[in-house]
Short mmCIF file of C-alpha atoms in Angstrom, two decimals:
data_model
loop_
_atom_site.label_atom_id
_atom_site.label_comp_id
_atom_site.label_asym_id
_atom_site.label_seq_id
_atom_site.Cartn_x
_atom_site.Cartn_y
_atom_site.Cartn_z
CA UNK A 1 79.94 79.21 72.95
CA UNK A 2 80.60 82.73 74.27
CA UNK A 3 83.15 81.94 76.46
CA UNK A 4 85.25 79.89 74.44
CA UNK A 5 85.18 82.73 71.83
CA UNK A 6 86.11 84.80 74.25
CA UNK A 7 88.53 82.78 75.51
CA UNK A 8 89.81 81.41 71.99
CA UNK A 9 89.86 85.69 71.29
CA UNK A 10 91.89 86.81 74.61
CA UNK A 11 94.01 84.60 73.80
CA UNK A 12 95.14 85.42 70.19
CA UNK A 13 95.52 89.17 71.43
CA UNK A 14 97.94 87.51 73.62
CA UNK A 15 99.29 85.93 71.22
CA UNK A 16 99.64 88.92 69.01
CA UNK A 17 100.54 91.02 71.06
CA UNK A 18 104.15 89.23 72.19
CA UNK A 19 104.56 89.80 68.78
CA UNK A 20 104.77 92.37 68.82
CA UNK A 21 107.22 92.86 72.27
CA UNK A 22 109.83 90.54 70.30
CA UNK A 23 109.13 92.64 67.45
CA UNK A 24 109.82 95.54 69.32
CA UNK A 25 110.87 94.99 72.77
CA UNK A 26 110.13 98.01 75.20
CA UNK A 27 112.95 99.98 76.07
CA UNK A 28 114.47 101.52 79.19
CA UNK A 29 116.82 105.04 79.92
CA UNK A 30 117.88 105.67 83.69
CA UNK A 31 120.09 109.11 83.33
CA UNK A 32 121.87 110.41 86.64
CA UNK A 33 123.15 112.65 84.80
CA UNK A 34 121.11 115.11 82.17
CA UNK A 35 119.37 116.31 85.56
CA UNK A 36 120.67 118.63 88.07
CA UNK A 37 118.02 117.84 90.18
CA UNK A 38 116.45 113.92 88.80
CA UNK A 39 117.33 111.16 88.17
CA UNK A 40 115.62 111.04 83.88
CA UNK A 41 113.76 108.41 83.52
CA UNK A 42 113.44 107.55 79.77
CA UNK A 43 110.04 104.87 78.52
CA UNK A 44 110.03 103.87 74.97
CA UNK A 45 107.91 101.02 73.64
CA UNK A 46 104.57 99.67 71.36
CA UNK A 47 101.66 100.87 71.96
CA UNK A 48 99.00 99.49 73.29
CA UNK A 49 95.48 100.81 75.67
CA UNK A 50 96.96 101.25 79.38
CA UNK A 51 100.11 101.18 78.85
CA UNK A 52 100.83 104.65 80.32
CA UNK A 53 98.75 103.01 82.90
CA UNK A 54 101.48 100.72 84.04
CA UNK A 55 104.51 102.77 83.75
CA UNK A 56 103.45 104.57 85.93
CA UNK A 57 102.76 102.14 88.54
CA UNK A 58 105.66 100.60 88.71
CA UNK A 59 107.40 104.01 90.09
CA UNK A 60 104.54 105.28 92.17
CA UNK A 61 104.93 102.06 93.73
CA UNK A 62 108.62 102.60 94.20
CA UNK A 63 106.99 105.54 96.01
CA UNK A 64 109.76 107.83 93.48
CA UNK A 65 107.85 111.65 93.27
CA UNK A 66 106.96 112.44 89.38
CA UNK A 67 108.05 115.57 89.16
CA UNK A 68 108.29 116.62 85.03
CA UNK A 69 106.37 113.83 83.10
CA UNK A 70 106.66 113.67 78.37
CA UNK A 71 104.23 111.72 77.28
CA UNK A 72 103.98 111.29 73.00
CA UNK A 73 102.38 107.70 72.24
CA UNK A 74 100.30 108.97 68.56
CA UNK A 75 100.70 105.79 65.94
CA UNK A 76 102.10 102.40 66.94
CA UNK A 77 104.60 103.62 69.18
CA UNK A 78 104.63 104.54 72.77
CA UNK A 79 107.12 107.34 74.53
CA UNK A 80 107.93 108.26 77.97
CA UNK A 81 109.97 110.62 79.58
CA UNK A 82 109.89 111.99 83.90
CA UNK A 83 111.72 113.76 85.73
CA UNK A 84 111.66 111.09 88.96
CA UNK A 85 112.98 112.34 92.77
CA UNK A 86 112.43 110.14 96.21
CA UNK A 87 110.67 111.68 98.87
CA UNK A 88 113.29 113.92 100.00
CA UNK A 89 112.89 115.35 96.97
CA UNK A 90 116.98 113.65 96.12
CA UNK A 91 118.11 111.32 92.45
CA UNK A 92 117.69 107.81 92.41
CA UNK A 93 120.76 106.34 93.15
CA UNK A 94 119.64 103.28 95.01
CA UNK A 95 121.46 100.29 92.48
CA UNK A 96 118.33 98.03 93.29
CA UNK A 97 115.81 100.14 93.41
CA UNK A 98 117.37 101.11 89.72
CA UNK A 99 117.70 97.62 88.66
CA UNK A 100 114.14 97.25 89.46
CA UNK A 101 113.29 99.87 87.51
CA UNK A 102 115.07 98.61 84.33
CA UNK A 103 113.31 94.83 84.57
CA UNK A 104 109.62 95.41 85.45
CA UNK A 105 109.97 98.13 82.29
CA UNK A 106 112.57 96.78 80.02
CA UNK A 107 112.50 94.28 77.35
CA UNK A 108 112.54 90.98 80.42
CA UNK A 109 109.46 92.99 82.31
CA UNK A 110 105.79 90.91 82.50
CA UNK A 111 103.82 94.66 82.66
CA UNK A 112 102.69 94.60 78.90
CA UNK A 113 100.44 91.14 80.39
CA UNK A 114 96.76 92.75 80.40
CA UNK A 115 95.63 94.69 83.01
CA UNK A 116 92.00 94.72 81.32
CA UNK A 117 91.08 91.22 82.04
CA UNK A 118 92.53 90.82 85.00
CA UNK A 119 92.72 93.87 86.89
CA UNK A 120 95.76 94.32 88.56
CA UNK A 121 94.30 90.15 90.22
CA UNK A 122 96.78 87.52 90.18
CA UNK A 123 96.39 84.19 92.30
CA UNK A 124 98.12 83.87 95.15
CA UNK A 125 96.55 81.85 97.66
CA UNK A 126 98.62 83.90 101.57
CA UNK A 127 95.77 85.60 102.01
CA UNK A 128 91.65 86.20 101.29
CA UNK A 129 91.20 90.11 99.81
CA UNK A 130 88.30 91.55 100.70
CA UNK A 131 86.37 94.78 98.05
CA UNK A 132 83.60 96.50 100.78
CA UNK A 133 81.70 99.36 99.27
CA UNK A 134 78.63 101.29 101.15
CA UNK A 135 78.14 104.60 103.65
CA UNK A 136 80.35 106.34 105.43
CA UNK A 137 79.19 106.88 108.47
CA UNK A 138 81.54 107.36 112.90
CA UNK A 139 82.63 104.11 113.95
CA UNK A 140 82.62 102.20 110.38
CA UNK A 141 86.40 101.03 110.74
CA UNK A 142 85.99 99.83 114.23
CA UNK A 143 82.98 97.67 112.84
CA UNK A 144 84.29 96.39 110.02
CA UNK A 145 87.30 95.38 112.03
CA UNK A 146 86.50 93.75 115.22
CA UNK A 147 83.05 92.21 112.38
CA UNK A 148 86.81 90.61 111.00
CA UNK A 149 88.61 89.58 114.75
CA UNK A 150 85.24 87.97 115.30
CA UNK A 151 85.45 85.93 112.78
CA UNK A 152 89.33 84.80 113.41
CA UNK A 153 90.20 86.84 110.71
CA UNK A 154 93.51 88.81 110.86
CA UNK A 155 93.99 91.58 108.86
CA UNK A 156 97.24 91.77 106.78
CA UNK A 157 96.97 94.86 105.18
CA UNK A 158 94.40 97.45 103.49
CA UNK A 159 93.69 100.20 102.86
CA UNK A 160 90.46 103.04 103.15
CA UNK A 161 89.92 105.74 101.73
CA UNK A 162 86.69 107.92 101.90
CA UNK A 163 84.86 110.81 99.76
CA UNK A 164 82.10 112.09 99.26
CA UNK A 165 79.79 109.86 102.02
CA UNK A 166 81.19 106.74 100.15
CA UNK A 167 84.14 104.76 101.63
CA UNK A 168 85.58 101.94 100.21
CA UNK A 169 88.12 99.24 101.68
CA UNK A 170 90.06 97.17 99.91
CA UNK A 171 91.43 94.10 103.00
CA UNK A 172 93.58 91.11 102.68
CA UNK A 173 92.63 88.48 105.78
CA UNK A 174 94.56 85.60 106.88
CA UNK A 175 92.94 82.46 108.72
CA UNK A 176 93.69 83.01 112.21
CA UNK A 177 95.14 79.51 113.24
CA UNK A 178 96.84 78.70 110.10
CA UNK A 179 98.17 82.15 109.02
CA UNK A 180 96.72 81.36 105.54
CA UNK A 181 94.28 81.90 102.86
CA UNK A 182 90.40 81.20 103.85
CA UNK A 183 88.98 79.81 101.79
CA UNK A 184 85.82 77.86 103.29
CA UNK A 185 82.69 78.27 101.05
CA UNK A 186 80.77 78.84 104.11
CA UNK A 187 82.50 80.57 106.63
CA UNK A 188 83.68 83.31 103.03
CA UNK A 189 79.79 83.60 102.10
CA UNK A 190 78.79 84.51 105.88
CA UNK A 191 82.20 87.06 106.22
CA UNK A 192 80.23 88.69 103.12
CA UNK A 193 77.50 88.62 105.18
CA UNK A 194 77.97 89.88 108.48
CA UNK A 195 80.74 93.17 106.42
CA UNK A 196 77.83 93.69 103.91
CA UNK A 197 75.18 94.42 107.02
CA UNK A 198 77.79 96.53 108.62
CA UNK A 199 78.16 98.70 105.02
CA UNK A 200 74.58 98.61 105.12
CA UNK A 201 73.70 100.02 108.50
CA UNK A 202 70.43 101.85 108.73
CA UNK A 203 71.30 103.53 104.46
CA UNK A 204 68.15 101.92 102.63
CA UNK A 205 69.35 104.63 99.96
CA UNK A 206 72.22 103.83 98.40
CA UNK A 207 74.09 100.05 98.22
CA UNK A 208 76.62 98.33 99.31
CA UNK A 209 78.79 95.04 98.68
CA UNK A 210 81.15 93.51 99.00
CA UNK A 211 83.17 91.18 97.10
CA UNK A 212 85.79 87.94 98.76
CA UNK A 213 88.58 86.83 96.01
CA UNK A 214 92.05 85.14 95.63
CA UNK A 215 94.80 86.91 94.90
CA UNK A 216 97.18 89.73 95.31
CA UNK A 217 95.23 92.94 94.27
CA UNK A 218 97.07 96.81 93.09
CA UNK A 219 94.86 98.30 96.17
CA UNK A 220 94.92 102.23 95.10
CA UNK A 221 93.65 100.77 91.41
CA UNK A 222 90.95 98.61 93.21
CA UNK A 223 90.03 101.46 95.16
CA UNK A 224 89.24 103.72 92.22
CA UNK A 225 87.85 101.27 90.10
CA UNK A 226 85.65 101.10 93.15
CA UNK A 227 84.64 104.62 94.35
CA UNK A 228 84.56 104.77 90.36
CA UNK A 229 81.68 101.41 89.27
CA UNK A 230 79.58 103.40 92.80
CA UNK A 231 79.84 106.53 91.11
CA UNK A 232 80.81 108.89 94.04
CA UNK A 233 82.16 111.51 91.81
CA UNK A 234 78.04 111.90 91.86
CA UNK A 235 77.63 114.88 94.66
CA UNK A 236 73.40 116.84 94.17
CA UNK A 237 73.32 120.10 94.65
CA UNK A 238 73.14 121.40 98.36
CA UNK A 239 77.29 118.81 97.85
CA UNK A 240 78.42 121.42 95.86
CA UNK A 241 82.27 121.05 96.52
CA UNK A 242 83.49 124.00 98.06
CA UNK A 243 85.44 126.66 95.56
CA UNK A 244 88.84 126.37 98.11
CA UNK A 245 88.63 122.04 98.56
CA UNK A 246 88.34 121.99 94.00
CA UNK A 247 90.69 120.75 91.65
CA UNK A 248 91.60 123.47 88.94
CA UNK A 249 90.13 120.57 86.05
CA UNK A 250 89.04 121.59 81.78
CA UNK A 251 88.19 120.21 78.94
CA UNK A 252 87.77 121.88 75.73
CA UNK A 253 87.82 120.14 72.21
CA UNK A 254 90.71 121.39 69.75
CA UNK A 255 89.21 121.01 66.50
CA UNK A 256 92.18 120.78 64.55
CA UNK A 257 93.78 117.49 66.01
CA UNK A 258 90.27 116.19 67.54
CA UNK A 259 91.96 115.84 70.20
CA UNK A 260 89.82 116.39 73.61
CA UNK A 261 92.48 118.57 75.73
CA UNK A 262 91.75 117.86 79.60
CA UNK A 263 94.18 120.84 81.50
CA UNK A 264 94.67 119.87 85.64
CA UNK A 265 95.94 122.60 88.32
CA UNK A 266 95.48 121.44 91.40
CA UNK A 267 98.00 121.03 94.83
CA UNK A 268 100.48 118.57 93.96
CA UNK A 269 100.91 115.82 96.85
CA UNK A 270 102.35 111.58 96.19
CA UNK A 271 100.57 109.39 93.69
CA UNK A 272 99.06 112.16 92.00
CA UNK A 273 99.77 111.21 88.00
CA UNK A 274 98.60 107.76 88.95
CA UNK A 275 95.71 109.70 90.34
CA UNK A 276 94.24 111.31 86.92
CA UNK A 277 95.94 108.63 83.99
CA UNK A 278 94.33 105.47 85.84
CA UNK A 279 90.81 107.33 85.95
CA UNK A 280 90.80 107.96 82.57
CA UNK A 281 92.02 104.63 81.11
CA UNK A 282 88.88 103.09 83.80
CA UNK A 283 86.87 105.42 81.64
CA UNK A 284 88.27 104.34 78.10
CA UNK A 285 90.93 107.56 77.21
CA UNK A 286 93.33 107.67 75.47
CA UNK A 287 96.24 109.56 76.34
CA UNK A 288 98.68 110.77 73.24
CA UNK A 289 99.99 113.58 74.58
CA UNK A 290 100.35 115.02 78.08
CA UNK A 291 103.11 117.20 79.75
CA UNK A 292 103.62 117.05 83.83
CA UNK A 293 105.19 119.66 85.87
CA UNK A 294 105.06 119.04 89.61
CA UNK A 295 108.35 121.32 90.82
CA UNK A 296 106.19 123.34 93.28
CA UNK A 297 103.62 123.16 96.05
CA UNK A 298 101.09 123.18 92.63
CA UNK A 299 101.46 120.53 90.02
CA UNK A 300 99.97 120.98 86.52
CA UNK A 301 98.88 118.80 84.10
CA UNK A 302 97.84 118.79 80.79
CA UNK A 303 96.87 115.76 77.93
CA UNK A 304 95.21 115.06 74.56
CA UNK A 305 92.65 112.29 74.33
CA UNK A 306 90.91 110.60 72.56
CA UNK A 307 87.62 108.00 73.51
CA UNK A 308 89.27 104.25 72.85
CA UNK A 309 87.04 104.77 69.88
CA UNK A 310 88.76 107.71 68.68
CA UNK A 311 86.55 110.27 69.12
CA UNK A 312 87.18 113.61 70.96
CA UNK A 313 85.58 114.32 73.85
CA UNK A 314 81.34 114.41 71.86
CA UNK A 315 79.08 116.44 73.76
CA UNK A 316 78.67 118.40 77.40
CA UNK A 317 77.69 115.95 79.15
CA UNK A 318 80.37 113.75 79.10
CA UNK A 319 83.11 116.79 79.80
CA UNK A 320 80.56 117.76 83.19
CA UNK A 321 81.54 113.71 83.47
CA UNK A 322 84.98 113.92 82.78
CA UNK A 323 86.19 116.57 84.54
CA UNK A 324 83.52 115.54 87.70
CA UNK A 325 86.13 111.56 87.80
CA UNK A 326 89.30 113.59 87.67
CA UNK A 327 87.59 115.52 90.20
CA UNK A 328 86.88 112.70 92.79
CA UNK A 329 89.90 110.75 91.78
CA UNK A 330 92.07 113.77 93.15
CA UNK A 331 89.77 114.15 96.28
CA UNK A 332 89.27 110.30 96.94
CA UNK A 333 93.75 109.81 98.59
CA UNK A 334 93.05 113.89 100.51
CA UNK A 335 94.64 113.46 103.15
CA UNK A 336 92.91 115.43 106.42
CA UNK A 337 93.83 116.18 109.94
CA UNK A 338 96.47 114.48 112.24
CA UNK A 339 98.75 111.88 110.63
CA UNK A 340 98.45 109.14 113.84
CA UNK A 341 101.83 106.05 112.68
CA UNK A 342 101.06 102.83 114.69
CA UNK A 343 104.84 100.43 114.55
CA UNK A 344 104.10 97.79 116.61
CA UNK A 345 104.29 93.73 116.60
CA UNK A 346 101.61 92.15 114.84
CA UNK A 347 98.63 90.37 115.95
CA UNK A 348 94.38 89.05 115.75
CA UNK A 349 92.43 91.87 116.91
CA UNK A 350 94.77 94.77 116.59
CA UNK A 351 93.14 96.59 114.20
CA UNK A 352 90.03 96.36 115.34
CA UNK A 353 91.64 97.76 118.96
CA UNK A 354 93.71 100.55 118.70
CA UNK A 355 89.97 101.76 116.12
CA UNK A 356 87.92 100.92 119.36
CA UNK A 357 89.76 103.55 121.26
CA UNK A 358 89.97 106.14 118.80
CA UNK A 359 86.06 105.51 118.01
CA UNK A 360 85.95 106.22 121.79
CA UNK A 361 87.99 108.92 121.87
CA UNK A 362 85.82 110.47 119.29
CA UNK A 363 88.26 110.92 116.55
CA UNK A 364 87.02 109.56 113.51
CA UNK A 365 89.81 108.07 110.76
CA UNK A 366 89.20 110.38 107.17
CA UNK A 367 92.17 107.87 105.35
CA UNK A 368 94.59 104.16 106.57
CA UNK A 369 96.91 102.20 105.24
CA UNK A 370 97.29 98.68 107.61
CA UNK A 371 100.56 97.13 106.25
CA UNK A 372 102.31 93.76 107.84
CA UNK A 373 106.27 92.85 107.43
CA UNK A 374 107.75 91.21 109.04
CA UNK A 375 106.04 90.59 112.22
CA UNK A 376 105.31 94.16 112.22
CA UNK A 377 102.69 96.05 112.23
CA UNK A 378 102.58 99.19 110.74
CA UNK A 379 99.66 101.32 110.10
CA UNK A 380 99.12 104.63 109.40
CA UNK A 381 95.66 106.54 110.19
CA UNK A 382 95.06 110.34 109.62
CA UNK A 383 92.62 110.87 111.88
CA UNK A 384 89.92 114.31 113.10
CA UNK A 385 87.47 114.95 116.33
CA UNK A 386 84.09 112.98 115.31
CA UNK A 387 83.39 117.32 114.47
CA UNK A 388 85.35 118.29 112.62
CA UNK A 389 87.50 120.38 114.62
CA UNK A 390 91.92 120.68 115.16
CA UNK A 391 92.06 117.29 117.64
CA UNK A 392 92.91 117.19 121.49
CA UNK A 393 96.49 117.71 122.39
CA UNK A 394 94.45 115.71 125.36
CA UNK A 395 93.19 113.24 123.50
CA UNK A 396 96.06 112.42 121.51
CA UNK A 397 98.38 112.21 124.93
CA UNK A 398 96.08 109.88 126.27
CA UNK A 399 95.21 107.38 124.15
CA UNK A 400 99.70 107.72 123.70
CA UNK A 401 99.71 106.44 126.55
CA UNK A 402 96.79 103.87 126.40
CA UNK A 403 98.75 101.99 123.92
CA UNK A 404 102.46 102.93 124.65
CA UNK A 405 104.17 106.26 123.71
CA UNK A 406 106.84 105.12 121.40
CA UNK A 407 103.51 102.74 119.49
CA UNK A 408 101.52 105.04 118.42
CA UNK A 409 103.63 108.27 116.73
CA UNK A 410 102.90 111.41 116.16
CA UNK A 411 103.64 112.61 112.32
CA UNK A 412 101.77 115.37 111.60
CA UNK A 413 101.64 119.33 112.30
CA UNK A 414 101.62 120.13 116.29
CA UNK A 415 99.64 123.31 115.22
CA UNK A 416 96.83 120.47 114.04
CA UNK A 417 96.71 119.90 118.32
CA UNK A 418 96.82 123.12 119.15
CA UNK A 419 94.29 125.44 117.06
CA UNK A 420 91.47 126.31 119.21
CA UNK A 421 88.29 125.23 118.28
CA UNK A 422 86.63 128.44 117.67
CA UNK A 423 89.66 129.28 114.89
CA UNK A 424 88.16 125.60 113.65
CA UNK A 425 85.59 124.81 110.96
CA UNK A 426 82.71 121.35 111.21
CA UNK A 427 83.36 118.81 108.92
CA UNK A 428 81.43 115.56 107.61
CA UNK A 429 82.12 112.60 109.80
CA UNK A 430 83.80 109.82 108.73
CA UNK A 431 85.19 106.47 110.03
CA UNK A 432 84.89 107.41 114.20
CA UNK A 433 83.24 107.58 117.17
CA UNK A 434 81.00 110.24 118.70
CA UNK A 435 81.05 108.41 122.54
CA UNK A 436 84.25 109.57 124.19
CA UNK A 437 86.05 107.15 126.83
CA UNK A 438 85.11 107.00 130.06
CA UNK A 439 88.49 105.43 130.85
CA UNK A 440 91.12 104.14 128.81
CA UNK A 441 91.20 101.46 131.39
CA UNK A 442 88.94 99.44 130.23
CA UNK A 443 90.28 98.65 127.17
CA UNK A 444 92.22 96.26 127.89
CA UNK A 445 94.99 97.00 125.97
CA UNK A 446 97.37 98.00 128.21
CA UNK A 447 99.16 94.85 129.14
CA UNK A 448 98.90 94.09 124.75
CA UNK A 449 100.92 97.04 123.95
CA UNK A 450 102.92 97.32 127.23
#
């Protein structure tokens, strides 16, 4: 009976949203004239919880940089203005991108479908999505990849984040033989069990979890939700953040207007706005007014918020929790270490082989992005020495010789390869290994990558 009532309510909510949308269709204005250094995008629409995140998600999924934003959603109407550029700081002139923005956010869009229910999941049968959370440790990514290869699963897309001793991943896999999603219940159960065993390791105090589903998941949104649900924002007193690393986050109550005002100052980086708005939305806060300025190296964000129940932040404990969660949202995606990009023909076991080479050469992976495009693997890894020092240039040269000089490119700052160990300070262990390889020839990869 409860399920029936819930389904009926969901249907009514959908029909009401469609009615409001027909009466007040979204309006998108794209202006390349009024601002000399950015494209200005204005979005007007009927207001609903989560709409701000949905609009920002469309823009950031296109890898656009939001340099300024003005947000107003008081009452039943939502109006946002965004100044955006491409990653090189230029205006958006590509007609294909401009048309996509118009279609995605305008009257004919479907972006207003409820994210509360679907959490970004759309039915599809071309892959199986695996969500993972567990304690971080050296070699974890390599071990997970090896398990999937052993189970004849091909990793076609994946993103891995680590924060505060925890590791989370969303991996999209296909069957090695068919290239389709894996649907056999027994096989799925085996995948979950073995991956969970790897995630648990010897840590009995923290939970490890593996969830398997079919469909398309908005990976970054899910990673935030997975880590938030895992309470990765909590730190013990002896694990306090270094003040140099800590974003400046403050929350005060504006009693005259019955708002809480959140201010954030931190180093700017791609998708920072998405990360903070994603966290406020998932914590069930509504942004009524906002101002974002990220034209310089430092980003400034200011939001007037209330909880969905209409109340501002009620206690110091709630205030501290908002601050901790926003700090975590900002730091989860921070890329530590040297950036390596791998581009080659995709094959089963590729991720396992590459991460094994990293592990056995004493490299840790602080973050990873794995994508497959038209049969090509395009993977990005941020790596550091297992003890937290800058990576030895000789190790990188040897790894590149093993994998292929043109296949693995160094994209980080050259200084990271040249600083002496004495000038560096240790950091935490992440994915990676503690044992250096005895011989690169033993990996049997030279022929595969040639």
